[in-house]
Short mmCIF file of N, CA and C in Angstrom, two decimals:
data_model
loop_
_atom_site.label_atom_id
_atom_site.label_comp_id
_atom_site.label_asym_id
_atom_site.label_seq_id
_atom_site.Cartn_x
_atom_site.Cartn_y
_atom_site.Cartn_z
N UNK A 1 24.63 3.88 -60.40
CA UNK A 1 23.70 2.77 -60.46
C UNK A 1 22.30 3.20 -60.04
N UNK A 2 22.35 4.24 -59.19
CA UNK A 2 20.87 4.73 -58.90
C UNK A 2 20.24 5.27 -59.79
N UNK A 3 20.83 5.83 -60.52
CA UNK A 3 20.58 6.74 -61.68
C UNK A 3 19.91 6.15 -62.82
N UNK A 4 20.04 4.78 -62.54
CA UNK A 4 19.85 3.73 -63.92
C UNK A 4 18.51 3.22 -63.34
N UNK A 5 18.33 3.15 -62.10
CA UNK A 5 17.02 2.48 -61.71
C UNK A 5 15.77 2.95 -62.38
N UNK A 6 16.07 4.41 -61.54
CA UNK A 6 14.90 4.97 -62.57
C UNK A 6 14.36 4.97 -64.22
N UNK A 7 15.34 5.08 -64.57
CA UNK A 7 15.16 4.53 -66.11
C UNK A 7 14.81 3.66 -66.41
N UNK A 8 15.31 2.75 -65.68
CA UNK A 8 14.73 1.36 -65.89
C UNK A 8 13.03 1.15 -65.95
N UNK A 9 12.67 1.75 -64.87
CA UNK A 9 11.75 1.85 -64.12
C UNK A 9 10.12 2.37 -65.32
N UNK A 10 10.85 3.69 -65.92
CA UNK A 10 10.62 4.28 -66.57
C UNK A 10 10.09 3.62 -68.03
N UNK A 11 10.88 2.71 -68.26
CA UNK A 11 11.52 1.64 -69.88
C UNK A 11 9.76 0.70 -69.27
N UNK A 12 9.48 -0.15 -68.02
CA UNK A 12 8.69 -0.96 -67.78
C UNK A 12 7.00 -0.35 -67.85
N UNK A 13 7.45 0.96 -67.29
CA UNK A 13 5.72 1.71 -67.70
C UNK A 13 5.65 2.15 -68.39
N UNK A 14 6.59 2.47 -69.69
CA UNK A 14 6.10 2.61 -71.21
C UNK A 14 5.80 1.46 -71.91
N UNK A 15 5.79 0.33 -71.61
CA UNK A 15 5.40 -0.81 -72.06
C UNK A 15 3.76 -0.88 -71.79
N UNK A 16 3.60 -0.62 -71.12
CA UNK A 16 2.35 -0.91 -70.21
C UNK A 16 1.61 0.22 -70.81
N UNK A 17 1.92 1.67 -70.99
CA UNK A 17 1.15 2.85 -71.16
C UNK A 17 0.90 3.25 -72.67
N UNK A 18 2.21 2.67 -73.85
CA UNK A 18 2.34 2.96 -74.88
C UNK A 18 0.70 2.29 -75.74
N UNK A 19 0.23 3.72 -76.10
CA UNK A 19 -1.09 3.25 -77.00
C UNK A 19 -0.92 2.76 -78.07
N UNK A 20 -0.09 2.99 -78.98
CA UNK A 20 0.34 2.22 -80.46
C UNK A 20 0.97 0.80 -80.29
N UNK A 21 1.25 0.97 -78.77
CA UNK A 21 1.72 -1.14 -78.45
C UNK A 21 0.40 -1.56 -78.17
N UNK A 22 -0.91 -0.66 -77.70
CA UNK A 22 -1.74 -1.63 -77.42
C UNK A 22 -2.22 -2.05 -78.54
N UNK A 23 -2.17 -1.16 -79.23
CA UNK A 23 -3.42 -1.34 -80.47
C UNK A 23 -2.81 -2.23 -81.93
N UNK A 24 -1.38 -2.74 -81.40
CA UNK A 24 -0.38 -3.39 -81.93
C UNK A 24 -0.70 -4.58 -81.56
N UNK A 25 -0.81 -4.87 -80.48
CA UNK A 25 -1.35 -6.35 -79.76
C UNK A 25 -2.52 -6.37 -79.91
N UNK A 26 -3.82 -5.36 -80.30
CA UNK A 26 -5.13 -6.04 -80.53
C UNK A 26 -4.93 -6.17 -81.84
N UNK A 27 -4.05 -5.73 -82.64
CA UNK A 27 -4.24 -5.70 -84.07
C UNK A 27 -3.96 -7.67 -84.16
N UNK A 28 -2.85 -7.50 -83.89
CA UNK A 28 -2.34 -8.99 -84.01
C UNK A 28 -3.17 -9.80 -83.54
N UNK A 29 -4.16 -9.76 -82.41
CA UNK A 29 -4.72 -10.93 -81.76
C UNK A 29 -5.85 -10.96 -82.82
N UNK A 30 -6.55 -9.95 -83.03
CA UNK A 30 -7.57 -9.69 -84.26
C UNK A 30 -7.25 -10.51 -85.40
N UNK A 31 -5.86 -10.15 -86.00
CA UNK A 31 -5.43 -11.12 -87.05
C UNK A 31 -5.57 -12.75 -87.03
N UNK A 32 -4.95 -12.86 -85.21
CA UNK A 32 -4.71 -14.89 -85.33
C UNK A 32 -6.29 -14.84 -85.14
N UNK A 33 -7.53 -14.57 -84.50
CA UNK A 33 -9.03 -14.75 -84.38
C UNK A 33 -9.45 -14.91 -86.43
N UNK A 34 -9.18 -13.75 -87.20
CA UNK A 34 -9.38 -13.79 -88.44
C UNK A 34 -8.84 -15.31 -89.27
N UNK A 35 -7.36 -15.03 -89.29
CA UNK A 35 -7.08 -16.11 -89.90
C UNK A 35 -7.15 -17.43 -89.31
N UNK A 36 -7.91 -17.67 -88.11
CA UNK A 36 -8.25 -18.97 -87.39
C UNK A 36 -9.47 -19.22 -87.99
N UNK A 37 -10.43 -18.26 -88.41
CA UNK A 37 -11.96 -18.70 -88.68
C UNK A 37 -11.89 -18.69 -90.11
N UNK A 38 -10.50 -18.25 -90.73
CA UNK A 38 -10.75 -18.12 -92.19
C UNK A 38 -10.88 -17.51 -93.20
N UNK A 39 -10.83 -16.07 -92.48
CA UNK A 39 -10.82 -15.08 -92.79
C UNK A 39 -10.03 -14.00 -93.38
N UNK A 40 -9.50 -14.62 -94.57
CA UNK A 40 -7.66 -14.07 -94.75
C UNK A 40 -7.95 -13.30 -94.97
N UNK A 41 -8.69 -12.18 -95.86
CA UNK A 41 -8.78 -10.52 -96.07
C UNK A 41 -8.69 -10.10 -94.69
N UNK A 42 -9.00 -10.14 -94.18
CA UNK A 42 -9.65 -9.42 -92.82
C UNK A 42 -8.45 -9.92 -91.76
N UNK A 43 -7.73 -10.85 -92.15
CA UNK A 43 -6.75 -11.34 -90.70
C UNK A 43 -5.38 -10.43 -91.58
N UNK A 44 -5.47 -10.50 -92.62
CA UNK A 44 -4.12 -9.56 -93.25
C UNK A 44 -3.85 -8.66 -93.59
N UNK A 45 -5.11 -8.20 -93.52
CA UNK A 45 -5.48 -6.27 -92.80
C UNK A 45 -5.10 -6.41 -91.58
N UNK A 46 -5.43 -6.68 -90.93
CA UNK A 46 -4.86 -6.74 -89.42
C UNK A 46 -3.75 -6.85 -88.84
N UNK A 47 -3.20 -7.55 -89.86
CA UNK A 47 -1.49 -8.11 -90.21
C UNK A 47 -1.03 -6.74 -90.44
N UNK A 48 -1.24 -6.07 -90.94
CA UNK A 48 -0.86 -4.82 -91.89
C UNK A 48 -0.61 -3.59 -90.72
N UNK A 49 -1.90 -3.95 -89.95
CA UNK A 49 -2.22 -2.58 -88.95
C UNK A 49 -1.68 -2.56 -88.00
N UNK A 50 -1.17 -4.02 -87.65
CA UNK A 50 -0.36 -4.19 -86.20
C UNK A 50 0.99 -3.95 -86.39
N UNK A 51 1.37 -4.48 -87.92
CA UNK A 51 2.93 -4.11 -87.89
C UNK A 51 2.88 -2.36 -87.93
N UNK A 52 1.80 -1.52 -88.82
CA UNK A 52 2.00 -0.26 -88.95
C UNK A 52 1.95 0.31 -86.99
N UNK A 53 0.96 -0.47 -86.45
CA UNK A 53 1.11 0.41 -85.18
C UNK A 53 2.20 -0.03 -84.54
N UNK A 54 2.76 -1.18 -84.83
CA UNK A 54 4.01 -1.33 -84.05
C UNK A 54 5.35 -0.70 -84.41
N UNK A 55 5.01 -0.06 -85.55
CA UNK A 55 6.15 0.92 -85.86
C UNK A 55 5.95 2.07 -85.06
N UNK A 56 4.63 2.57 -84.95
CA UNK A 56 4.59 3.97 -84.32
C UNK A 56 4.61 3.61 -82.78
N UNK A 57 4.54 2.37 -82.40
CA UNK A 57 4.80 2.04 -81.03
C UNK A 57 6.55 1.93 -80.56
N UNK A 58 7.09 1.87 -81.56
CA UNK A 58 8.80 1.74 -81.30
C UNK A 58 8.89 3.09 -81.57
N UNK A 59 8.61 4.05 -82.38
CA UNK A 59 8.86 5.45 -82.49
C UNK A 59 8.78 5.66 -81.35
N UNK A 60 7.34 5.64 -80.57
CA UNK A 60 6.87 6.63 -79.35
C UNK A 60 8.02 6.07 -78.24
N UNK A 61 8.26 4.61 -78.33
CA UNK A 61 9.43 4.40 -77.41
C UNK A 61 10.93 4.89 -77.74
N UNK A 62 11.34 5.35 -78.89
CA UNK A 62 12.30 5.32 -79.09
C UNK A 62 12.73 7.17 -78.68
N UNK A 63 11.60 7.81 -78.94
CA UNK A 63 11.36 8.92 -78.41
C UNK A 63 11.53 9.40 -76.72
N UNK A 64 10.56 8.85 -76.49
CA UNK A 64 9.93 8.24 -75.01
C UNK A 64 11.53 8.27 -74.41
N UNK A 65 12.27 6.99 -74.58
CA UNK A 65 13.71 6.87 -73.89
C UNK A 65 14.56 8.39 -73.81
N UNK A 66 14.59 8.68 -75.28
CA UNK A 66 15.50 9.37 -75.35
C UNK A 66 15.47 10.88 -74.43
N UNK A 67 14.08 10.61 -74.01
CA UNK A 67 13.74 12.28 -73.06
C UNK A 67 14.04 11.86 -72.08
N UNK A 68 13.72 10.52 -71.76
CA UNK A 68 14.07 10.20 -70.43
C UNK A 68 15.88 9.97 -69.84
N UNK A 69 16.71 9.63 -70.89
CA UNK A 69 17.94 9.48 -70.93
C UNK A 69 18.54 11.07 -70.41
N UNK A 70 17.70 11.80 -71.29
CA UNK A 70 18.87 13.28 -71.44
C UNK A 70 18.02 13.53 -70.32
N UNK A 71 16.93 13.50 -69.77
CA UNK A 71 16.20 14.02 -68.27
C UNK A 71 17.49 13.40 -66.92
N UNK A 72 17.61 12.10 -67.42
CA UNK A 72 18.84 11.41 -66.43
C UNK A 72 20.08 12.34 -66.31
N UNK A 73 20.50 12.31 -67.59
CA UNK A 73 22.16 13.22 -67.68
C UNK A 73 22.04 14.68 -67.25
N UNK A 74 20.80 15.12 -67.06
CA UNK A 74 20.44 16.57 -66.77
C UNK A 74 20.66 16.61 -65.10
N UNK A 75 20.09 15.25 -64.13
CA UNK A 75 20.14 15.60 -63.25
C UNK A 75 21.25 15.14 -62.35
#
């Protein structure tokens, strides 16, 4: 169970640190500001960029875990 803390731990400051989640959440907030003023080209580009960075934001996490998992079983 100790063993899991850290991971855990680990899982909460990649949330926080991951750059392709940030730029995933400005993409999206960019979008609802666009398509609030009216702006559908420009809010669905944005649409576009947040889902693309939120793919490379689940990569970097999905990555991210997995070093941290086998770093766990290592020690």
């Amino acid at each position: 169970m100790i063993r899991i803390l850290p991971l855990f731990a680990a899982l909460l400051a990649l949330t926080a640190c991951n750059p392709n989640g940030n730029r995933a959440q400005g993409d999206f907030n960019a979008a609802g500001n666009d398509l609030g003023q009216g702006h559908i080209g420009s809010g669905a580009n944005a649409i576009g960029q947040g889902f693309s960075n939120g793919a490379n934001a689940t990569g970097d996490a999905i990555v991210h875990t997995a070093h941290q998992v086998g770093n766990a079983f290592n020690q």
